mmCIF file of C-alpha atoms and ligand atoms in Angstrom:
data_model
loop_
_atom_site.group_PDB
_atom_site.id
_atom_site.type_symbol
_atom_site.label_atom_id
_atom_site.label_comp_id
_atom_site.label_asym_id
_atom_site.label_seq_id
_atom_site.Cartn_x
_atom_site.Cartn_y
_atom_site.Cartn_z
ATOM 1 C CA LEU T 1 184.817 97.201 44.926
ATOM 2 C CA LEU T 2 182.242 99.636 46.273
ATOM 3 C CA GLN T 3 180.031 96.674 47.119
ATOM 4 C CA TYR T 4 182.098 95.762 50.169
ATOM 5 C CA TRP T 5 180.661 97.097 53.301
ATOM 6 C CA ALA T 6 182.589 97.588 56.455
ATOM 7 C CA TYR T 7 180.679 100.639 57.584
ATOM 8 C CA HIS T 8 181.253 101.473 61.275
ATOM 9 C CA GLN T 9 182.417 97.913 61.895
ATOM 10 C CA PRO T 10 185.594 97.576 59.876
ATOM 11 C CA SER T 11 186.832 94.660 61.966
ATOM 12 C CA ARG T 12 183.836 92.546 61.017
ATOM 13 C CA ASP T 13 183.209 91.071 57.631
ATOM 14 C CA ILE T 14 179.700 92.320 57.027
ATOM 15 C CA THR T 15 178.710 92.758 53.408
ATOM 16 C CA ALA T 16 175.640 94.609 52.254
ATOM 17 C CA LYS T 17 174.980 94.938 48.579
ATOM 18 C CA THR T 18 173.867 98.214 47.114
ATOM 19 C CA GLU T 19 170.629 98.094 45.100
ATOM 20 C CA HIS T 20 172.471 98.814 41.875
ATOM 21 C CA LYS T 21 169.973 99.371 39.146
ATOM 22 C CA THR T 22 170.600 102.547 37.225
ATOM 23 C CA SER T 23 167.041 103.774 37.059
ATOM 24 C CA GLY T 24 165.085 105.184 34.145
ATOM 25 C CA TYR T 25 166.930 103.309 31.402
ATOM 26 C CA ASP T 26 163.586 102.336 29.906
ATOM 27 C CA ARG T 27 163.006 105.916 28.693
ATOM 28 C CA GLU T 28 164.775 107.690 25.849
ATOM 29 C CA THR T 29 164.807 111.019 27.757
ATOM 30 C CA MET T 30 166.431 109.502 30.864
ATOM 31 C CA ARG T 31 168.968 107.605 28.743
ATOM 32 C CA LYS T 32 169.847 110.998 27.270
ATOM 33 C CA CYS T 33 170.296 112.425 30.781
ATOM 34 C CA TRP T 34 172.688 109.629 31.820
ATOM 35 C CA GLU T 35 174.573 110.307 28.601
ATOM 36 C CA LEU T 36 174.780 114.037 29.434
ATOM 37 C CA LEU T 37 176.128 113.130 32.886
ATOM 38 C CA ASP T 38 178.816 110.905 31.335
ATOM 39 C CA HIS T 39 179.690 113.724 28.986
ATOM 40 C CA SER T 40 180.082 116.463 31.605
ATOM 41 C CA SER T 41 181.670 114.657 34.537
ATOM 42 C CA ARG T 42 184.168 111.889 34.137
ATOM 43 C CA SER T 43 184.767 111.590 37.861
ATOM 44 C CA PHE T 44 181.261 112.131 39.241
ATOM 45 C CA ALA T 45 179.322 109.933 36.788
ATOM 46 C CA SER T 46 180.808 106.742 38.205
ATOM 47 C CA VAL T 47 180.175 107.584 41.885
ATOM 48 C CA ILE T 48 176.637 108.835 41.125
ATOM 49 C CA LYS T 49 175.719 105.605 39.316
ATOM 50 C CA GLU T 50 176.715 103.587 42.386
ATOM 51 C CA VAL T 51 174.104 105.335 44.561
ATOM 52 C CA ASP T 52 171.064 103.213 45.541
ATOM 53 C CA GLY T 53 167.989 103.035 43.315
ATOM 54 C CA ASP T 54 165.994 106.148 42.505
ATOM 55 C CA LEU T 55 168.325 108.456 44.401
ATOM 56 C CA ALA T 56 170.953 107.933 41.668
ATOM 57 C CA ARG T 57 168.539 109.227 39.034
ATOM 58 C CA VAL T 58 167.584 112.221 41.192
ATOM 59 C CA ILE T 59 171.244 113.110 41.815
ATOM 60 C CA CYS T 60 172.007 112.656 38.108
ATOM 61 C CA LEU T 61 169.318 115.218 37.232
ATOM 62 C CA PHE T 62 170.421 117.538 40.052
ATOM 63 C CA TYR T 63 173.968 117.378 38.711
ATOM 64 C CA ILE T 64 172.947 118.188 35.124
ATOM 65 C CA VAL T 65 170.713 121.093 36.192
ATOM 66 C CA LEU T 66 173.575 122.659 38.162
ATOM 67 C CA ARG T 67 176.131 121.872 35.460
ATOM 68 C CA ALA T 68 173.883 123.666 32.953
ATOM 69 C CA LEU T 69 173.664 126.678 35.273
ATOM 70 C CA ASP T 70 177.437 126.605 35.704
ATOM 71 C CA THR T 71 177.871 126.526 31.907
ATOM 72 C CA VAL T 72 175.784 129.679 31.490
ATOM 73 C CA GLU T 73 177.733 131.421 34.279
ATOM 74 C CA ASP T 74 181.083 130.406 32.776
ATOM 75 C CA ASP T 75 180.379 131.337 29.166
ATOM 76 C CA MET T 76 181.992 134.718 28.566
ATOM 77 C CA THR T 77 180.516 134.899 25.042
ATOM 78 C CA ILE T 78 176.971 135.325 26.433
ATOM 79 C CA PRO T 79 176.266 139.081 26.788
ATOM 80 C CA GLU T 80 175.515 140.294 30.320
ATOM 81 C CA ASP T 81 171.944 141.334 29.452
ATOM 82 C CA VAL T 82 171.186 137.813 28.171
ATOM 83 C CA LYS T 83 173.037 136.006 30.952
ATOM 84 C CA GLN T 84 171.414 137.800 33.912
ATOM 85 C CA PRO T 85 167.786 136.813 33.196
ATOM 86 C CA ILE T 86 168.755 133.226 32.310
ATOM 87 C CA LEU T 87 170.651 132.737 35.582
ATOM 88 C CA ARG T 88 167.876 134.320 37.639
ATOM 89 C CA SER T 89 165.052 132.329 36.011
ATOM 90 C CA PHE T 90 166.904 129.047 35.480
ATOM 91 C CA HIS T 91 164.850 127.294 38.183
ATOM 92 C CA GLU T 92 161.683 128.154 36.207
ATOM 93 C CA LYS T 93 163.209 127.064 32.873
ATOM 94 C CA THR T 94 164.037 123.740 34.561
ATOM 95 C CA VAL T 95 160.303 122.975 34.868
ATOM 96 C CA THR T 96 159.232 124.574 31.543
ATOM 97 C CA PRO T 97 158.519 121.760 29.024
ATOM 98 C CA GLY T 98 160.599 122.096 25.880
ATOM 99 C CA TRP T 99 162.973 124.781 27.214
ATOM 100 C CA HIS T 100 166.515 124.676 25.842
ATOM 101 C CA PHE T 101 169.283 127.150 25.000
ATOM 102 C CA THR T 102 171.424 127.325 21.885
ATOM 103 C CA GLY T 103 173.105 130.661 22.608
ATOM 104 C CA SER T 104 176.311 129.460 24.259
ATOM 105 C CA GLY T 105 179.563 129.723 22.378
ATOM 106 C CA PRO T 106 180.713 126.887 20.089
ATOM 107 C CA ASP T 107 183.825 126.315 22.230
ATOM 108 C CA GLU T 108 181.763 125.708 25.360
ATOM 109 C CA LYS T 109 182.519 122.155 26.521
ATOM 110 C CA ASP T 110 179.084 121.553 28.063
ATOM 111 C CA ARG T 111 177.080 123.396 25.416
ATOM 112 C CA VAL T 112 175.248 120.131 24.602
ATOM 113 C CA VAL T 113 173.688 120.055 28.099
ATOM 114 C CA LEU T 114 171.866 123.325 27.310
ATOM 115 C CA VAL T 115 171.002 122.331 23.736
ATOM 116 C CA GLU T 116 169.470 119.046 24.952
ATOM 117 C CA TYR T 117 167.950 120.587 28.107
ATOM 118 C CA ALA T 118 164.334 119.679 27.148
ATOM 119 C CA ASN T 119 165.187 116.057 28.047
ATOM 120 C CA VAL T 120 166.287 117.189 31.510
ATOM 121 C CA VAL T 121 163.093 119.221 32.000
ATOM 122 C CA GLU T 122 160.953 116.242 31.028
ATOM 123 C CA GLU T 123 162.713 114.011 33.565
ATOM 124 C CA VAL T 124 162.735 116.632 36.341
ATOM 125 C CA LEU T 125 158.943 116.904 35.927
ATOM 126 C CA ARG T 126 158.706 113.132 36.397
ATOM 127 C CA ILE T 127 160.488 112.845 39.764
ATOM 128 C CA ASP T 128 158.826 112.890 43.171
ATOM 129 C CA PRO T 129 157.544 116.448 43.894
ATOM 130 C CA GLU T 130 159.407 116.707 47.204
ATOM 131 C CA ALA T 131 162.757 115.974 45.508
ATOM 132 C CA ARG T 132 161.853 118.206 42.580
ATOM 133 C CA ASP T 133 161.170 121.131 44.915
ATOM 134 C CA VAL T 134 164.669 120.730 46.389
ATOM 135 C CA ILE T 135 166.283 120.843 42.933
ATOM 136 C CA VAL T 136 164.225 123.886 41.900
ATOM 137 C CA ASP T 137 164.940 125.681 45.204
ATOM 138 C CA ILE T 138 168.716 125.110 44.954
ATOM 139 C CA ALA T 139 168.733 126.148 41.270
ATOM 140 C CA ARG T 140 166.968 129.372 42.282
ATOM 141 C CA LYS T 141 169.422 130.155 45.103
ATOM 142 C CA MET T 142 172.499 129.231 43.045
ATOM 143 C CA GLY T 143 171.279 131.124 39.975
ATOM 144 C CA THR T 144 170.667 134.247 42.038
ATOM 145 C CA GLY T 145 174.098 134.045 43.684
ATOM 146 C CA MET T 146 175.885 133.429 40.386
ATOM 147 C CA ALA T 147 174.010 136.322 38.756
ATOM 148 C CA ASP T 148 175.106 138.672 41.561
ATOM 149 C CA PHE T 149 178.769 137.675 41.182
ATOM 150 C CA ALA T 150 178.532 137.766 37.363
ATOM 151 C CA HIS T 151 177.021 141.243 37.559
ATOM 152 C CA ASN T 152 179.863 142.431 39.786
ATOM 153 C CA ALA T 153 182.418 140.822 37.441
ATOM 154 C CA ALA T 154 180.844 142.451 34.375
ATOM 155 C CA SER T 155 181.066 145.912 35.918
ATOM 156 C CA LYS T 156 184.746 145.375 36.900
ATOM 157 C CA GLY T 157 185.518 143.676 33.567
ATOM 158 C CA VAL T 158 186.998 140.630 35.339
ATOM 159 C CA LEU T 159 185.883 138.000 37.846
ATOM 160 C CA SER T 160 187.968 138.442 40.977
ATOM 161 C CA LEU T 161 187.395 138.214 44.728
ATOM 162 C CA ASP T 162 188.644 140.550 47.470
ATOM 163 C CA THR T 163 188.015 139.092 50.894
ATOM 164 C CA ILE T 164 187.931 135.572 52.309
ATOM 165 C CA ALA T 165 184.279 136.301 53.161
ATOM 166 C CA ASP T 166 183.563 136.974 49.437
ATOM 167 C CA TYR T 167 185.410 133.758 48.548
ATOM 168 C CA ASP T 168 183.391 131.762 51.101
ATOM 169 C CA LEU T 169 180.167 133.297 49.786
ATOM 170 C CA TYR T 170 181.021 132.527 46.147
ATOM 171 C CA CYS T 171 181.894 128.939 47.129
ATOM 172 C CA HIS T 172 178.656 128.731 49.111
ATOM 173 C CA TYR T 173 176.681 129.521 45.959
ATOM 174 C CA VAL T 174 178.501 127.138 43.624
ATOM 175 C CA ALA T 175 179.249 124.261 46.030
ATOM 176 C CA GLY T 176 177.851 124.755 49.554
ATOM 177 C CA LEU T 177 174.354 124.830 48.076
ATOM 178 C CA VAL T 178 175.109 121.530 46.322
ATOM 179 C CA GLY T 179 175.826 120.067 49.768
ATOM 180 C CA GLU T 180 172.618 121.559 51.146
ATOM 181 C CA GLY T 181 170.572 120.189 48.234
ATOM 182 C CA LEU T 182 172.119 116.724 48.447
ATOM 183 C CA SER T 183 171.391 116.546 52.186
ATOM 184 C CA ARG T 184 167.769 117.434 51.567
ATOM 185 C CA LEU T 185 167.558 114.862 48.734
ATOM 186 C CA PHE T 186 169.103 112.134 50.925
ATOM 187 C CA ALA T 187 166.385 112.872 53.511
ATOM 188 C CA ALA T 188 163.528 113.300 51.008
ATOM 189 C CA THR T 189 164.236 109.928 49.382
ATOM 190 C CA GLY T 190 164.429 108.211 52.773
ATOM 191 C CA LYS T 191 167.986 107.014 52.165
ATOM 192 C CA GLU T 192 169.244 108.974 55.167
ATOM 193 C CA ALA T 193 167.653 110.210 58.398
ATOM 194 C CA ALA T 194 165.384 113.248 58.086
ATOM 195 C CA SER T 195 167.779 115.127 60.415
ATOM 196 C CA ILE T 196 170.568 115.208 57.786
ATOM 197 C CA ALA T 197 168.497 117.852 55.973
ATOM 198 C CA THR T 198 169.043 120.216 58.924
ATOM 199 C CA GLN T 199 172.866 119.884 58.995
ATOM 200 C CA LEU T 200 173.331 122.752 56.560
ATOM 201 C CA GLU T 201 176.524 124.117 58.093
ATOM 202 C CA LEU T 202 178.324 120.759 57.837
ATOM 203 C CA ALA T 203 176.933 120.176 54.325
ATOM 204 C CA ASN T 204 178.142 123.643 53.289
ATOM 205 C CA SER T 205 181.639 122.979 54.649
ATOM 206 C CA THR T 206 181.805 119.685 52.757
ATOM 207 C CA GLY T 207 180.976 121.481 49.510
ATOM 208 C CA LEU T 208 183.457 124.268 50.299
ATOM 209 C CA MET T 209 186.314 121.866 50.914
ATOM 210 C CA LEU T 210 185.711 120.229 47.499
ATOM 211 C CA GLN T 211 185.246 123.502 45.635
ATOM 212 C CA LYS T 212 188.259 125.212 47.223
ATOM 213 C CA THR T 213 190.460 122.231 46.380
ATOM 214 C CA ASN T 214 189.469 122.597 42.719
ATOM 215 C CA ILE T 215 190.037 126.359 42.835
ATOM 216 C CA ILE T 216 193.547 125.850 44.239
ATOM 217 C CA ARG T 217 194.506 123.099 41.774
ATOM 218 C CA ASP T 218 193.046 124.938 38.747
ATOM 219 C CA PHE T 219 194.770 128.277 39.436
ATOM 220 C CA ARG T 220 196.835 128.202 36.255
ATOM 221 C CA GLU T 221 193.997 127.134 33.957
ATOM 222 C CA ASP T 222 191.607 129.717 35.478
ATOM 223 C CA SER T 223 194.222 132.496 35.215
ATOM 224 C CA ASP T 224 194.813 131.639 31.561
ATOM 225 C CA GLU T 225 191.060 132.068 31.047
ATOM 226 C CA ARG T 226 191.119 135.319 33.091
ATOM 227 C CA ARG T 227 189.051 134.009 36.012
ATOM 228 C CA PHE T 228 190.506 134.679 39.453
ATOM 229 C CA PHE T 229 188.954 132.875 42.409
ATOM 230 C CA TRP T 230 191.874 133.239 44.836
ATOM 231 C CA PRO T 231 190.899 136.159 47.103
ATOM 232 C CA ARG T 232 193.181 139.175 47.396
ATOM 233 C CA GLU T 233 193.013 138.913 51.200
ATOM 234 C CA ILE T 234 195.197 135.781 50.826
ATOM 235 C CA TRP T 235 197.415 136.329 47.739
ATOM 236 C CA GLY T 236 197.912 140.044 48.474
ATOM 237 C CA ARG T 237 199.459 139.571 51.935
ATOM 238 C CA ALA T 238 202.585 141.716 52.319
ATOM 239 C CA GLU T 239 204.248 139.047 54.474
ATOM 240 C CA TYR T 240 204.369 136.747 51.419
ATOM 241 C CA GLY T 241 206.495 139.262 49.500
ATOM 242 C CA ALA T 242 209.053 140.492 52.076
ATOM 243 C CA GLY T 243 206.689 143.249 53.199
ATOM 244 C CA VAL T 244 205.481 144.253 49.748
ATOM 245 C CA PRO T 245 201.878 143.277 48.946
ATOM 246 C CA ALA T 246 201.232 141.759 45.513
ATOM 247 C CA LYS T 247 199.535 144.252 43.209
ATOM 248 C CA ASP T 248 197.998 141.717 40.915
ATOM 249 C CA VAL T 249 197.251 138.028 41.322
ATOM 250 C CA THR T 250 199.074 137.185 38.078
ATOM 251 C CA GLN T 251 202.258 138.350 39.840
ATOM 252 C CA LEU T 252 202.257 134.849 41.389
ATOM 253 C CA LEU T 253 203.146 133.485 37.955
ATOM 254 C CA ALA T 254 206.035 135.912 37.348
ATOM 255 C CA PRO T 255 209.688 134.792 37.392
ATOM 256 C CA GLY T 256 211.374 135.687 40.685
ATOM 257 C CA GLU T 257 208.087 135.513 42.598
ATOM 258 C CA GLU T 258 208.333 131.799 43.449
ATOM 259 C CA LYS T 259 208.429 132.381 47.218
ATOM 260 C CA ARG T 260 205.380 134.636 47.125
ATOM 261 C CA ALA T 261 203.549 132.047 45.011
ATOM 262 C CA ALA T 262 204.481 129.226 47.395
ATOM 263 C CA TRP T 263 203.263 131.135 50.457
ATOM 264 C CA ALA T 264 200.057 132.192 48.714
ATOM 265 C CA GLN T 265 199.504 128.569 47.741
ATOM 266 C CA SER T 266 200.003 127.348 51.315
ATOM 267 C CA GLY T 267 197.736 130.182 52.537
ATOM 268 C CA MET T 268 195.014 128.893 50.213
ATOM 269 C CA ILE T 269 195.563 125.276 51.267
ATOM 270 C CA VAL T 270 195.388 126.081 54.978
ATOM 271 C CA ASP T 271 192.137 127.948 54.301
ATOM 272 C CA ALA T 272 190.689 124.834 52.607
ATOM 273 C CA LEU T 273 191.859 122.596 55.481
ATOM 274 C CA ARG T 274 189.716 124.713 57.816
ATOM 275 C CA HIS T 275 186.667 122.794 56.482
ATOM 276 C CA ALA T 276 188.134 119.285 56.878
ATOM 277 C CA THR T 277 186.807 118.500 60.373
ATOM 278 C CA ASP T 278 183.287 119.659 59.429
ATOM 279 C CA ALA T 279 183.451 117.399 56.375
ATOM 280 C CA LEU T 280 184.460 114.486 58.639
ATOM 281 C CA ASP T 281 181.569 115.302 60.983
ATOM 282 C CA TYR T 282 179.230 115.269 57.999
ATOM 283 C CA CYS T 283 180.506 111.845 56.861
ATOM 284 C CA ARG T 284 179.885 110.465 60.331
ATOM 285 C CA LEU T 285 176.167 111.324 60.107
ATOM 286 C CA LEU T 286 175.618 109.177 56.991
ATOM 287 C CA ARG T 287 174.095 105.729 57.405
ATOM 288 C CA ASN T 288 173.570 104.461 53.846
ATOM 289 C CA GLN T 289 176.693 102.829 52.388
ATOM 290 C CA SER T 290 176.122 104.036 48.826
ATOM 291 C CA VAL T 291 175.511 107.612 50.003
ATOM 292 C CA PHE T 292 178.581 107.393 52.221
ATOM 293 C CA ASN T 293 180.736 106.352 49.270
ATOM 294 C CA PHE T 294 179.314 109.140 47.127
ATOM 295 C CA VAL T 295 180.295 111.767 49.734
ATOM 296 C CA ALA T 296 183.504 110.250 51.104
ATOM 297 C CA ILE T 297 185.313 109.345 47.890
ATOM 298 C CA PRO T 298 185.410 112.919 46.516
ATOM 299 C CA LEU T 299 186.552 114.122 49.967
ATOM 300 C CA THR T 300 189.515 111.745 50.248
ATOM 301 C CA MET T 301 190.452 112.609 46.645
ATOM 302 C CA ALA T 302 190.316 116.293 47.619
ATOM 303 C CA MET T 303 192.540 115.699 50.642
ATOM 304 C CA ALA T 304 195.027 113.840 48.419
ATOM 305 C CA THR T 305 194.891 116.730 45.944
ATOM 306 C CA LEU T 306 195.625 119.305 48.674
ATOM 307 C CA ASP T 307 198.653 117.219 49.697
ATOM 308 C CA LEU T 308 199.760 117.024 46.043
ATOM 309 C CA CYS T 309 199.456 120.800 45.589
ATOM 310 C CA PHE T 310 201.179 121.734 48.859
ATOM 311 C CA MET T 311 204.631 123.230 48.163
ATOM 312 C CA ASN T 312 204.341 122.059 44.566
ATOM 313 C CA PRO T 313 205.541 124.721 42.095
ATOM 314 C CA ALA T 314 204.400 122.569 39.142
ATOM 315 C CA MET T 315 200.822 123.532 40.051
ATOM 316 C CA PHE T 316 201.549 127.037 38.710
ATOM 317 C CA GLN T 317 202.865 125.646 35.420
ATOM 318 C CA ARG T 318 200.397 122.946 34.357
ATOM 319 C CA ASN T 319 197.419 120.782 35.356
ATOM 320 C CA ILE T 320 198.419 118.331 38.045
ATOM 321 C CA LYS T 321 196.363 115.306 39.090
ATOM 322 C CA ILE T 322 196.690 112.564 41.700
ATOM 323 C CA ARG T 323 197.964 109.283 40.288
ATOM 324 C CA LYS T 324 195.424 106.733 39.029
ATOM 325 C CA ALA T 325 196.766 104.144 41.480
ATOM 326 C CA THR T 326 196.313 106.588 44.396
ATOM 327 C CA ALA T 327 192.744 107.295 43.290
ATOM 328 C CA ALA T 328 192.003 103.545 43.097
ATOM 329 C CA GLN T 329 193.397 103.026 46.607
ATOM 330 C CA LEU T 330 191.320 105.889 47.983
ATOM 331 C CA ILE T 331 188.142 104.424 46.416
ATOM 332 C CA MET T 332 188.838 101.093 48.100
ATOM 333 C CA GLN T 333 189.686 102.604 51.480
ATOM 334 C CA SER T 334 186.915 105.199 51.772
ATOM 335 C CA THR T 335 184.486 102.702 53.327
ATOM 336 C CA ASN T 336 183.616 104.188 56.727
ATOM 337 C CA PRO T 337 184.175 107.316 58.828
ATOM 338 C CA ARG T 338 187.134 105.856 60.705
ATOM 339 C CA GLU T 339 188.998 104.966 57.516
ATOM 340 C CA VAL T 340 188.251 108.381 56.016
ATOM 341 C CA ALA T 341 189.560 110.076 59.164
ATOM 342 C CA CYS T 342 192.765 107.993 58.939
ATOM 343 C CA ILE T 343 193.231 109.030 55.314
ATOM 344 C CA PHE T 344 192.732 112.690 56.292
ATOM 345 C CA ARG T 345 195.177 112.298 59.195
ATOM 346 C CA ASP T 346 197.857 110.727 57.004
ATOM 347 C CA TYR T 347 197.619 113.522 54.434
ATOM 348 C CA ALA T 348 197.582 116.145 57.215
ATOM 349 C CA ARG T 349 200.807 114.609 58.548
ATOM 350 C CA SER T 350 202.331 114.627 55.094
ATOM 351 C CA ILE T 351 201.493 118.325 54.711
ATOM 352 C CA HIS T 352 202.743 119.150 58.204
ATOM 353 C CA ARG T 353 206.040 117.325 57.574
ATOM 354 C CA ARG T 354 206.681 119.355 54.429
ATOM 355 C CA ALA T 355 205.765 122.739 55.939
ATOM 356 C CA ASP T 356 208.618 125.255 55.814
ATOM 357 C CA PRO T 357 209.320 127.190 59.056
ATOM 358 C CA ALA T 358 210.041 130.217 56.854
ATOM 359 C CA ASP T 359 206.459 130.106 55.545
ATOM 360 C CA PRO T 360 204.370 132.908 57.124
ATOM 361 C CA ASN T 361 201.578 130.287 57.331
ATOM 362 C CA PHE T 362 203.736 127.858 59.305
ATOM 363 C CA LEU T 363 201.792 128.245 62.570
ATOM 364 C CA ARG T 364 198.453 128.212 60.734
ATOM 365 C CA ILE T 365 199.458 124.942 59.025
ATOM 366 C CA SER T 366 200.509 123.347 62.313
ATOM 367 C CA VAL T 367 197.203 124.279 63.925
ATOM 368 C CA ALA T 368 195.091 123.103 60.974
ATOM 369 C CA CYS T 369 196.909 119.763 60.772
ATOM 370 C CA ALA T 370 196.742 119.274 64.548
ATOM 371 C CA ARG T 371 192.972 119.832 64.473
ATOM 372 C CA ILE T 372 192.559 117.083 61.864
ATOM 373 C CA GLU T 373 194.861 114.811 63.863
ATOM 374 C CA GLN T 374 192.790 115.512 66.995
ATOM 375 C CA TRP T 375 189.570 114.607 65.214
ATOM 376 C CA ALA T 376 191.003 111.286 64.052
HETATM 377 C C1 RWZ M 401 177.590 116.596 42.660
HETATM 378 C C2 RWZ M 401 175.086 116.508 42.450
HETATM 379 C C3 RWZ M 401 178.605 120.944 38.589
HETATM 380 C C4 RWZ M 401 176.271 118.486 41.650
HETATM 381 C C5 RWZ M 401 177.795 122.655 40.159
HETATM 382 C C6 RWZ M 401 177.416 119.358 41.261
HETATM 383 C C7 RWZ M 401 178.573 123.708 39.543
HETATM 384 C C8 RWZ M 401 180.751 124.603 40.151
HETATM 385 C C9 RWZ M 401 181.489 123.311 40.330
HETATM 386 C C10 RWZ M 401 176.843 120.389 40.353
HETATM 387 C C11 RWZ M 401 182.258 118.875 43.870
HETATM 388 C C12 RWZ M 401 183.275 120.475 42.241
HETATM 389 C C13 RWZ M 401 181.274 119.119 41.572
HETATM 390 C C14 RWZ M 401 182.052 121.298 44.222
HETATM 391 C C15 RWZ M 401 180.061 119.975 43.586
HETATM 392 N N1 RWZ M 401 179.369 124.429 40.466
HETATM 393 N N2 RWZ M 401 181.460 122.858 41.670
HETATM 394 C C16 RWZ M 401 176.328 117.245 42.239
HETATM 395 C C17 RWZ M 401 177.785 121.368 39.733
HETATM 396 C C18 RWZ M 401 182.972 120.214 43.704
HETATM 397 C C19 RWZ M 401 180.943 118.877 43.056
HETATM 398 C C20 RWZ M 401 181.993 120.464 41.431
HETATM 399 C C21 RWZ M 401 180.767 121.313 43.428
HETATM 400 C C22 RWZ M 401 181.016 121.521 41.937
#
């Protein structure tokens, strides 16, 4: 389905095939890396494999490197004094032949990525030096940022965020930098114009919209694991609790606090929608169909997820996911910037329609949805 090309000219029936040869399958180490990708990301593995030629392999390795870093950050069984130096030197480990790590807890889902990391190192050392430098540079910046937040969390005894600025900074480290790195890789491999590598603000926003959507949707799961990414500046607003600020973020899960939870949820969603027009601007700069699909599909899925979460109390009870049929439709429709903008507009309308005038965010929601509508 991704083969059909209607990019920029949806009225015409132009088809351009993607190169479609998953590269590196002739080597045992690269086969292992594709296997690690399949293992750690159900949703991303398929879109990454559809990317043209060598860029797919580079993105696969980039993904695994950052997933490995994320696994170290996440693992609460690794003592602080072990975790700090690993996070801060991870970019060096990534180019140290034979390096691997067996110290993560047995319950860690992506433990295997660290155990088998020597395969990743071997393949990272094989890629074009310009692309490799991007991966190493992003791993260094992300590792440093994660270590700073982990250090702060260790001294408080819990990972939590106070201001929206802290939240934006955390998301910059774990997702905005992914956008920056991908832009530089698109340019370095010649798949996109060299100028895309300079659009760091738009690339950051694209990453933030995706990351924030996950943080909103996963609130319950993260709370159960005592990780709190929703910033106090949003959930603690007095106006969400009839003038009484929430003392603790877990108050959102308490019986009788449904209104407060709903308003905090819409406050978080309107904050994520702030990045939607930048993400659309970023999509519009892409020229390669396979790269476009890789960026646009996760974005339309995120927009659908924000619509699903909006005013949905079930989100506080259990994991919710968009329907398989909706996901399939979004994959088919996310072919060009105009279609993506229409999808965004339709979900913005759906959110706007369901906004409650009693919600303290009501005006904020109207403005955010109108901005998306204006763009489209
Ligand atoms: C897509 C090449 C798992 C790398 C970083 C991602 C760990 C926490 C998770 C590498 C969309 C959710 C996947 C925002 C990027 N950071 N955040 C490539 C990775 C959103 C993807 C996941 C981030 C990321």
